[in-house]
Tab-separated table of C-alpha atoms in Angstrom:
chain	number	residue	atom	x	y	z
A	1	UNK	CA	-14.457	-23.713	-40.880
A	2	UNK	CA	-11.835	-23.531	-43.609
A	3	UNK	CA	-8.204	-23.015	-42.615
A	4	UNK	CA	-7.041	-21.864	-46.076
A	5	UNK	CA	-8.286	-18.321	-45.699
A	6	UNK	CA	-7.011	-15.434	-47.794
A	7	UNK	CA	-4.834	-12.925	-45.962
A	8	UNK	CA	-7.701	-10.446	-45.948
A	9	UNK	CA	-9.663	-12.904	-43.756
A	10	UNK	CA	-6.851	-14.386	-41.667
A	11	UNK	CA	-8.618	-13.472	-38.395
A	12	UNK	CA	-11.944	-14.985	-39.375
A	13	UNK	CA	-13.456	-16.962	-36.493
A	14	UNK	CA	-11.024	-15.577	-33.909
A	15	UNK	CA	-12.098	-13.511	-30.921
A	16	UNK	CA	-10.489	-10.090	-30.534
A	17	UNK	CA	-10.005	-8.588	-27.074
A	18	UNK	CA	-9.836	-4.800	-26.810
A	19	UNK	CA	-9.866	-2.243	-24.029
A	20	UNK	CA	-12.362	0.570	-23.588
A	21	UNK	CA	-10.441	2.721	-26.070
A	22	UNK	CA	-10.538	-0.022	-28.740
A	23	UNK	CA	-6.844	-0.776	-28.328
A	24	UNK	CA	-6.120	-4.383	-29.262
A	25	UNK	CA	-4.699	-6.925	-26.773
A	26	UNK	CA	-5.290	-10.276	-28.462
A	27	UNK	CA	-6.623	-11.994	-31.564
A	28	UNK	CA	-7.143	-15.643	-30.775
A	29	UNK	CA	-3.894	-16.852	-29.218
A	30	UNK	CA	-1.824	-13.954	-30.610
A	31	UNK	CA	-1.130	-11.328	-27.954
A	32	UNK	CA	-0.711	-7.577	-28.432
A	33	UNK	CA	0.218	-4.769	-26.059
A	34	UNK	CA	-2.585	-2.308	-26.720
A	35	UNK	CA	-2.151	-1.518	-30.412
A	36	UNK	CA	-4.364	-0.117	-33.134
A	37	UNK	CA	-7.123	-2.239	-34.639
A	38	UNK	CA	-5.247	-1.740	-37.907
A	39	UNK	CA	-3.238	-4.804	-36.844
A	40	UNK	CA	-6.324	-6.927	-37.577
A	41	UNK	CA	-7.192	-8.137	-41.090
A	42	UNK	CA	-9.039	-5.890	-43.512
A	43	UNK	CA	-12.383	-7.637	-43.001
A	44	UNK	CA	-12.198	-7.058	-39.237
A	45	UNK	CA	-11.282	-3.426	-39.839
A	46	UNK	CA	-14.202	-2.924	-42.196
A	47	UNK	CA	-17.022	-5.035	-40.766
A	48	UNK	CA	-16.151	-5.330	-37.062
A	49	UNK	CA	-14.853	-1.843	-36.269
A	50	UNK	CA	-18.235	-0.073	-36.775
A	51	UNK	CA	-19.956	-2.464	-34.368
A	52	UNK	CA	-17.157	-1.993	-31.848
A	53	UNK	CA	-17.852	1.710	-31.896
A	54	UNK	CA	-21.586	1.077	-31.458
A	55	UNK	CA	-20.908	-1.243	-28.511
A	56	UNK	CA	-18.622	1.355	-26.933
A	57	UNK	CA	-21.328	4.003	-27.122
A	58	UNK	CA	-24.256	1.815	-26.032
A	59	UNK	CA	-22.429	-0.549	-23.631
A	60	UNK	CA	-24.634	-3.305	-25.061
A	61	UNK	CA	-23.969	-6.335	-27.242
A	62	UNK	CA	-24.077	-5.737	-30.989
A	63	UNK	CA	-24.908	-8.312	-33.673
A	64	UNK	CA	-25.196	-7.711	-37.395
A	65	UNK	CA	-24.882	-9.321	-40.808
A	66	UNK	CA	-22.566	-7.234	-42.966
A	67	UNK	CA	-21.766	-7.363	-46.697
A	68	UNK	CA	-18.112	-6.849	-47.686
A	69	UNK	CA	-16.095	-7.800	-50.743
A	70	UNK	CA	-18.875	-9.868	-52.229
A	71	UNK	CA	-19.363	-11.953	-49.056
A	72	UNK	CA	-21.738	-11.825	-46.093
A	73	UNK	CA	-20.405	-12.003	-42.533
A	74	UNK	CA	-22.075	-12.365	-39.160
A	75	UNK	CA	-20.458	-10.031	-36.630
A	76	UNK	CA	-20.732	-10.059	-32.864
A	77	UNK	CA	-19.314	-7.562	-30.352
A	78	UNK	CA	-19.681	-8.172	-26.613
A	79	UNK	CA	-18.825	-5.380	-24.136
A	80	UNK	CA	-17.350	-6.338	-20.748
A	81	UNK	CA	-18.732	-3.988	-18.111
A	82	UNK	CA	-17.433	-3.157	-14.672
A	83	UNK	CA	-19.361	-4.015	-11.539
A	84	UNK	CA	-18.903	-0.600	-9.966
A	85	UNK	CA	-21.288	1.399	-12.141
A	86	UNK	CA	-21.625	-0.609	-15.345
A	87	UNK	CA	-19.031	1.407	-17.239
A	88	UNK	CA	-17.166	-0.129	-20.171
A	89	UNK	CA	-13.819	-1.778	-19.365
A	90	UNK	CA	-13.186	-4.102	-22.333
A	91	UNK	CA	-14.736	-5.560	-25.499
A	92	UNK	CA	-14.626	-8.841	-27.389
A	93	UNK	CA	-15.421	-9.109	-31.081
A	94	UNK	CA	-15.566	-11.809	-33.767
A	95	UNK	CA	-16.769	-12.322	-37.333
A	96	UNK	CA	-17.607	-15.494	-39.306
A	97	UNK	CA	-19.091	-16.141	-42.763
A	98	UNK	CA	-22.870	-16.260	-42.712
A	99	UNK	CA	-24.045	-19.759	-41.832
A	100	UNK	CA	-20.994	-20.695	-39.752
A	101	UNK	CA	-21.055	-20.873	-35.973
A	102	UNK	CA	-19.114	-18.501	-33.757
A	103	UNK	CA	-16.377	-20.202	-31.750
A	104	UNK	CA	-16.755	-20.294	-27.989
A	105	UNK	CA	-16.065	-16.871	-26.582
A	106	UNK	CA	-13.263	-16.863	-23.971
A	107	UNK	CA	-14.210	-15.640	-20.502
A	108	UNK	CA	-13.016	-12.172	-19.574
A	109	UNK	CA	-12.742	-11.214	-15.913
A	110	UNK	CA	-13.280	-7.497	-15.347
A	111	UNK	CA	-11.980	-6.150	-12.042
A	112	UNK	CA	-12.020	-2.762	-10.368
A	113	UNK	CA	-10.811	-1.513	-7.038
A	114	UNK	CA	-10.681	1.740	-5.192
A	115	UNK	CA	-8.197	2.455	-2.439
A	116	UNK	CA	-9.595	3.991	0.749
A	117	UNK	CA	-8.759	7.607	1.424
A	118	UNK	CA	-6.264	8.177	4.207
A	119	UNK	CA	-8.854	9.846	6.432
A	120	UNK	CA	-11.581	7.225	5.972
A	121	UNK	CA	-10.371	4.864	8.701
A	122	UNK	CA	-10.757	1.945	6.252
A	123	UNK	CA	-7.931	-0.491	5.540
A	124	UNK	CA	-9.112	-2.458	2.516
A	125	UNK	CA	-9.789	-1.326	-1.042
A	126	UNK	CA	-13.322	-1.636	-2.355
A	127	UNK	CA	-13.475	-4.425	-4.912
A	128	UNK	CA	-15.852	-4.989	-7.861
A	129	UNK	CA	-16.106	-7.706	-10.492
A	130	UNK	CA	-17.737	-7.922	-13.891
A	131	UNK	CA	-20.288	-10.657	-14.537
A	132	UNK	CA	-17.868	-13.338	-15.751
A	133	UNK	CA	-15.198	-13.005	-13.053
A	134	UNK	CA	-16.582	-15.691	-10.673
A	135	UNK	CA	-16.625	-18.298	-13.467
A	136	UNK	CA	-13.182	-17.173	-14.615
A	137	UNK	CA	-11.686	-17.733	-11.151
A	138	UNK	CA	-13.877	-20.744	-10.360
A	139	UNK	CA	-15.602	-19.299	-7.300
A	140	UNK	CA	-19.204	-18.827	-6.247
A	141	UNK	CA	-20.898	-15.597	-7.256
A	142	UNK	CA	-22.144	-13.468	-4.327
A	143	UNK	CA	-25.718	-14.556	-5.101
A	144	UNK	CA	-27.673	-16.572	-7.664
A	145	UNK	CA	-28.903	-13.502	-9.575
A	146	UNK	CA	-25.551	-11.730	-9.626
A	147	UNK	CA	-24.499	-9.977	-12.846
A	148	UNK	CA	-21.532	-7.997	-11.598
A	149	UNK	CA	-20.992	-5.762	-8.617
A	150	UNK	CA	-19.161	-5.650	-5.322
A	151	UNK	CA	-17.414	-8.938	-4.562
A	152	UNK	CA	-17.600	-8.840	-0.777
A	153	UNK	CA	-13.986	-10.045	-0.789
A	154	UNK	CA	-10.704	-8.638	0.426
A	155	UNK	CA	-8.820	-8.334	-2.893
A	156	UNK	CA	-5.480	-8.889	-1.155
A	157	UNK	CA	-6.560	-12.153	0.452
A	158	UNK	CA	-8.302	-13.297	-2.724
A	159	UNK	CA	-5.218	-12.820	-4.882
A	160	UNK	CA	-3.052	-14.425	-2.224
A	161	UNK	CA	-5.271	-17.525	-2.331
A	162	UNK	CA	-5.721	-17.972	-6.095
A	163	UNK	CA	-2.253	-17.071	-7.394
A	164	UNK	CA	0.509	-19.660	-7.303
A	165	UNK	CA	4.199	-19.647	-6.489
A	166	UNK	CA	6.152	-16.571	-7.450
A	167	UNK	CA	3.029	-14.874	-8.819
A	168	UNK	CA	1.676	-14.383	-5.301
A	169	UNK	CA	4.581	-12.156	-4.344
A	170	UNK	CA	5.203	-10.598	-7.735
A	171	UNK	CA	1.641	-9.249	-7.824
A	172	UNK	CA	2.888	-6.479	-5.532
A	173	UNK	CA	5.063	-5.244	-8.383
A	174	UNK	CA	1.977	-4.911	-10.554
A	175	UNK	CA	0.136	-3.142	-7.726
A	176	UNK	CA	3.038	-0.759	-7.220
A	177	UNK	CA	3.275	-0.038	-10.938
A	178	UNK	CA	-0.472	0.654	-11.097
A	179	UNK	CA	-0.150	2.933	-8.080
A	180	UNK	CA	2.684	4.876	-9.767
A	181	UNK	CA	1.375	4.811	-13.335
A	182	UNK	CA	0.222	7.766	-15.353
A	183	UNK	CA	-3.554	8.074	-15.542
A	184	UNK	CA	-4.959	5.721	-18.214
A	185	UNK	CA	-1.587	4.203	-19.145
A	186	UNK	CA	-2.179	0.448	-19.717
A	187	UNK	CA	-0.045	-2.006	-17.748
A	188	UNK	CA	0.245	-5.746	-18.400
A	189	UNK	CA	1.242	-8.613	-16.121
A	190	UNK	CA	1.413	-12.377	-16.651
A	191	UNK	CA	0.812	-14.710	-13.714
A	192	UNK	CA	-0.296	-18.195	-12.778
A	193	UNK	CA	-3.453	-19.005	-10.835
A	194	UNK	CA	-5.412	-21.880	-9.367
A	195	UNK	CA	-8.881	-22.238	-10.860
A	196	UNK	CA	-10.574	-22.655	-7.497
A	197	UNK	CA	-13.349	-25.040	-8.603
A	198	UNK	CA	-11.090	-27.452	-10.509
A	199	UNK	CA	-7.745	-26.773	-8.790
A	200	UNK	CA	-6.218	-26.613	-12.255
A	201	UNK	CA	-3.235	-24.331	-12.834
A	202	UNK	CA	-3.879	-21.752	-15.522
A	203	UNK	CA	-2.021	-18.868	-17.056
A	204	UNK	CA	-3.598	-15.436	-16.993
A	205	UNK	CA	-2.705	-12.043	-18.369
A	206	UNK	CA	-4.016	-8.968	-16.584
A	207	UNK	CA	-4.345	-5.574	-18.253
A	208	UNK	CA	-4.952	-2.688	-15.876
A	209	UNK	CA	-5.096	1.088	-15.726
A	210	UNK	CA	-4.933	3.702	-13.042
A	211	UNK	CA	-8.097	5.702	-13.654
A	212	UNK	CA	-7.711	8.280	-10.891
A	213	UNK	CA	-5.643	8.820	-7.762
A	214	UNK	CA	-7.339	5.901	-5.997
A	215	UNK	CA	-9.353	3.976	-8.603
A	216	UNK	CA	-8.033	1.162	-10.846
A	217	UNK	CA	-9.760	-0.977	-13.477
A	218	UNK	CA	-8.799	-3.743	-15.857
A	219	UNK	CA	-9.484	-7.222	-17.159
A	220	UNK	CA	-7.871	-10.661	-17.087
A	221	UNK	CA	-7.880	-13.366	-19.765
A	222	UNK	CA	-6.478	-16.877	-19.887
A	223	UNK	CA	-3.256	-17.591	-21.739
A	224	UNK	CA	-1.151	-20.736	-21.885
A	225	UNK	CA	1.210	-21.510	-19.013
A	226	UNK	CA	3.965	-21.520	-21.608
A	227	UNK	CA	3.234	-17.873	-22.394
A	228	UNK	CA	3.441	-17.039	-18.698
A	229	UNK	CA	6.843	-18.753	-18.445
A	230	UNK	CA	8.100	-16.985	-21.567
A	231	UNK	CA	6.883	-13.555	-20.493
A	232	UNK	CA	9.597	-11.112	-19.615
A	233	UNK	CA	9.111	-10.173	-15.969
A	234	UNK	CA	10.358	-6.895	-14.625
A	235	UNK	CA	13.427	-6.859	-12.377
A	236	UNK	CA	11.338	-6.483	-9.223
A	237	UNK	CA	9.261	-9.539	-10.122
A	238	UNK	CA	12.399	-11.606	-10.700
A	239	UNK	CA	13.892	-10.304	-7.468
A	240	UNK	CA	10.812	-11.125	-5.412
A	241	UNK	CA	10.400	-14.527	-7.022
A	242	UNK	CA	14.023	-15.394	-6.287
A	243	UNK	CA	13.693	-14.275	-2.673
A	244	UNK	CA	10.563	-16.347	-2.241
A	245	UNK	CA	12.410	-19.393	-3.543
A	246	UNK	CA	15.556	-19.175	-1.414
A	247	UNK	CA	14.336	-17.595	1.822
A	248	UNK	CA	12.742	-20.184	4.090
A	249	UNK	CA	11.752	-17.675	6.757
A	250	UNK	CA	8.131	-16.568	6.280
A	251	UNK	CA	7.633	-13.459	4.162
A	252	UNK	CA	4.825	-10.939	4.162
A	253	UNK	CA	4.252	-7.908	1.974
A	254	UNK	CA	2.717	-4.912	3.722
A	255	UNK	CA	0.832	-1.989	2.236
A	256	UNK	CA	2.657	0.729	4.141
A	257	UNK	CA	-0.023	3.334	3.466
A	258	UNK	CA	-2.948	1.399	4.914
A	259	UNK	CA	-0.949	-0.927	7.216
A	260	UNK	CA	-2.456	-3.997	5.525
A	261	UNK	CA	-0.903	-7.400	4.891
A	262	UNK	CA	-1.130	-7.800	1.135
A	263	UNK	CA	0.536	-11.159	0.485
A	264	UNK	CA	2.060	-13.983	2.535
A	265	UNK	CA	4.578	-16.577	1.393
A	266	UNK	CA	3.939	-20.323	1.505
A	267	UNK	CA	6.163	-20.577	4.594
A	268	UNK	CA	3.991	-18.131	6.523
A	269	UNK	CA	1.297	-20.755	7.163
A	270	UNK	CA	3.563	-22.757	9.506
A	271	UNK	CA	3.597	-19.864	11.976
A	272	UNK	CA	-0.022	-20.509	12.996
A	273	UNK	CA	-0.547	-16.745	12.962
A	274	UNK	CA	-3.874	-15.776	11.366
A	275	UNK	CA	-4.208	-12.826	9.018
A	276	UNK	CA	-7.360	-11.011	10.182
A	277	UNK	CA	-10.339	-10.505	7.882
A	278	UNK	CA	-9.462	-6.831	7.440
A	279	UNK	CA	-5.765	-7.661	6.749
A	280	UNK	CA	-4.709	-5.254	9.518
A	281	UNK	CA	-1.087	-5.550	10.576
A	282	UNK	CA	-1.974	-3.810	13.841
A	283	UNK	CA	-4.316	-6.694	14.663
A	284	UNK	CA	-1.498	-9.218	14.159
A	285	UNK	CA	1.269	-7.613	16.216
A	286	UNK	CA	1.181	-7.189	19.993
A	287	UNK	CA	0.640	-3.614	21.136
A	288	UNK	CA	4.054	-3.597	22.860
A	289	UNK	CA	5.800	-3.896	19.494
A	290	UNK	CA	3.455	-2.562	16.820
A	291	UNK	CA	4.809	0.993	16.765
A	292	UNK	CA	8.394	-0.247	16.372
A	293	UNK	CA	7.314	-2.510	13.516
A	294	UNK	CA	5.359	0.268	11.802
A	295	UNK	CA	8.261	2.694	12.200
A	296	UNK	CA	10.472	0.166	10.413
A	297	UNK	CA	7.928	-0.305	7.625
A	298	UNK	CA	7.496	3.447	7.129
A	299	UNK	CA	11.274	3.924	7.021
A	300	UNK	CA	11.616	1.118	4.458
A	301	UNK	CA	8.805	2.574	2.349
A	302	UNK	CA	10.521	5.965	2.330
A	303	UNK	CA	13.951	4.441	1.553
A	304	UNK	CA	13.242	1.648	-0.978
A	305	UNK	CA	16.031	-0.869	-1.386
A	306	UNK	CA	17.959	0.393	1.659
A	307	UNK	CA	18.944	-2.068	4.360
A	308	UNK	CA	18.005	-1.327	7.970
A	309	UNK	CA	18.323	-3.073	11.326
A	310	UNK	CA	15.492	-5.487	12.202
A	311	UNK	CA	13.115	-4.902	15.087
A	312	UNK	CA	11.528	-7.356	17.485
A	313	UNK	CA	7.855	-8.114	17.000
A	314	UNK	CA	5.452	-10.353	18.875
A	315	UNK	CA	2.766	-11.946	16.688
A	316	UNK	CA	-0.591	-13.146	17.974
A	317	UNK	CA	-1.162	-16.880	17.412
A	318	UNK	CA	-4.475	-18.658	16.829
A	319	UNK	CA	-4.378	-20.078	20.352
A	320	UNK	CA	-4.019	-16.616	21.886
A	321	UNK	CA	-0.292	-16.934	22.560
A	322	UNK	CA	2.620	-14.849	21.355
A	323	UNK	CA	5.314	-15.683	18.828
A	324	UNK	CA	8.469	-13.560	18.983
A	325	UNK	CA	10.112	-12.756	15.660
A	326	UNK	CA	12.678	-10.376	14.252
A	327	UNK	CA	11.144	-8.288	11.461
A	328	UNK	CA	13.470	-7.465	8.574
A	329	UNK	CA	12.035	-5.036	6.019
A	330	UNK	CA	12.890	-3.600	2.631
A	331	UNK	CA	10.879	-1.289	0.413
A	332	UNK	CA	10.325	-2.906	-2.979
A	333	UNK	CA	11.068	-0.910	-6.090
A	334	UNK	CA	11.875	-1.532	-9.736
A	335	UNK	CA	12.410	2.014	-10.900
A	336	UNK	CA	13.921	5.195	-9.551
A	337	UNK	CA	11.552	6.481	-6.890
A	338	UNK	CA	12.013	8.108	-3.520
A	339	UNK	CA	9.387	6.015	-1.762
A	340	UNK	CA	7.235	2.986	-2.341
A	341	UNK	CA	3.903	1.701	-1.130
A	342	UNK	CA	4.777	-1.949	-0.557
A	343	UNK	CA	7.325	-3.299	1.903
A	344	UNK	CA	8.544	-6.894	2.038
A	345	UNK	CA	9.146	-8.244	5.544
A	346	UNK	CA	11.077	-11.368	6.492
A	347	UNK	CA	9.999	-12.852	9.824
A	348	UNK	CA	12.962	-14.514	11.501
A	349	UNK	CA	12.457	-16.596	14.649
A	350	UNK	CA	13.780	-14.534	17.567
A	351	UNK	CA	16.296	-16.204	19.861
A	352	UNK	CA	15.213	-16.395	23.469
A	353	UNK	CA	17.476	-16.086	26.506
A	354	UNK	CA	17.259	-19.869	26.894
A	355	UNK	CA	18.488	-20.302	23.316
A	356	UNK	CA	21.423	-17.993	24.021
A	357	UNK	CA	22.385	-19.906	27.158
A	358	UNK	CA	22.226	-23.227	25.273
A	359	UNK	CA	24.509	-21.985	22.474
A	360	UNK	CA	26.997	-20.408	24.902
């Protein structure tokens, strides 16, 4: 494919990624923040845009050969559908001169989740993937004939396992921003992940929207690790990443609304304290201390950024024993708000009476 293209065809042979409203997020390796398709070249605007509209309406792939400016172009538009009910979440589009091959289409991982209502008794969000998400993350699909649907996974535990380093803790900032966002306002976050099958580190960019009071949807695409490192993180992300780097005590992030453990730091694994399948904090803390711990978390959620005295907690170990810790908590926030959903907790080893006698 020729590289000396006229300006009117500068995006020839490059895949465009757009959201459900046809806002543009990337052309090839060039990233956008949800802008008009007018940022694409004139050929894309004239020959691709009509098929994008057809794909939006039909939620099915569109292919056509289109005449423009004395040339013939093959055009392809692929919708990316959600696993919840097959609704449109994103689109990918490309055009090439007739007779030339389309470049490999990048994978796009569509994700959706719905938070449980407060009266449902459920702790975990419901989690759906689009068809390409398992290949994108390098994990097995729920079954051999799977083309999108419920993942059967705890989204908190999944993200905790596939994200790397600071991204594991900073994801709570993205969750909080989604939770607080205006309906249908796009939000973007860069992060680093392990591709589970290959154990390769890869950069990803997630675009998400709050669709209703409890339902969120979006898509993720691969970007270079250099773009992740260059991306401007919000102050909360920088704050959390710095804390994760300098604090050697184990950290956990708790969803204060549903009392779920969202993320654990790398140092948490040395405690030999399992996070239960339903992520319930109540299942991790001994009944003698759980109400004190939850009172602290609720206070921190209602007073983000404010320091408070730690409380003693006794965690249940894998062997059935108890591990005494002091729980320090702070509500995370990166904008002016009176309360937050996520609370970061530092778990400090509690001194026993024997320790006190030894140091005396």
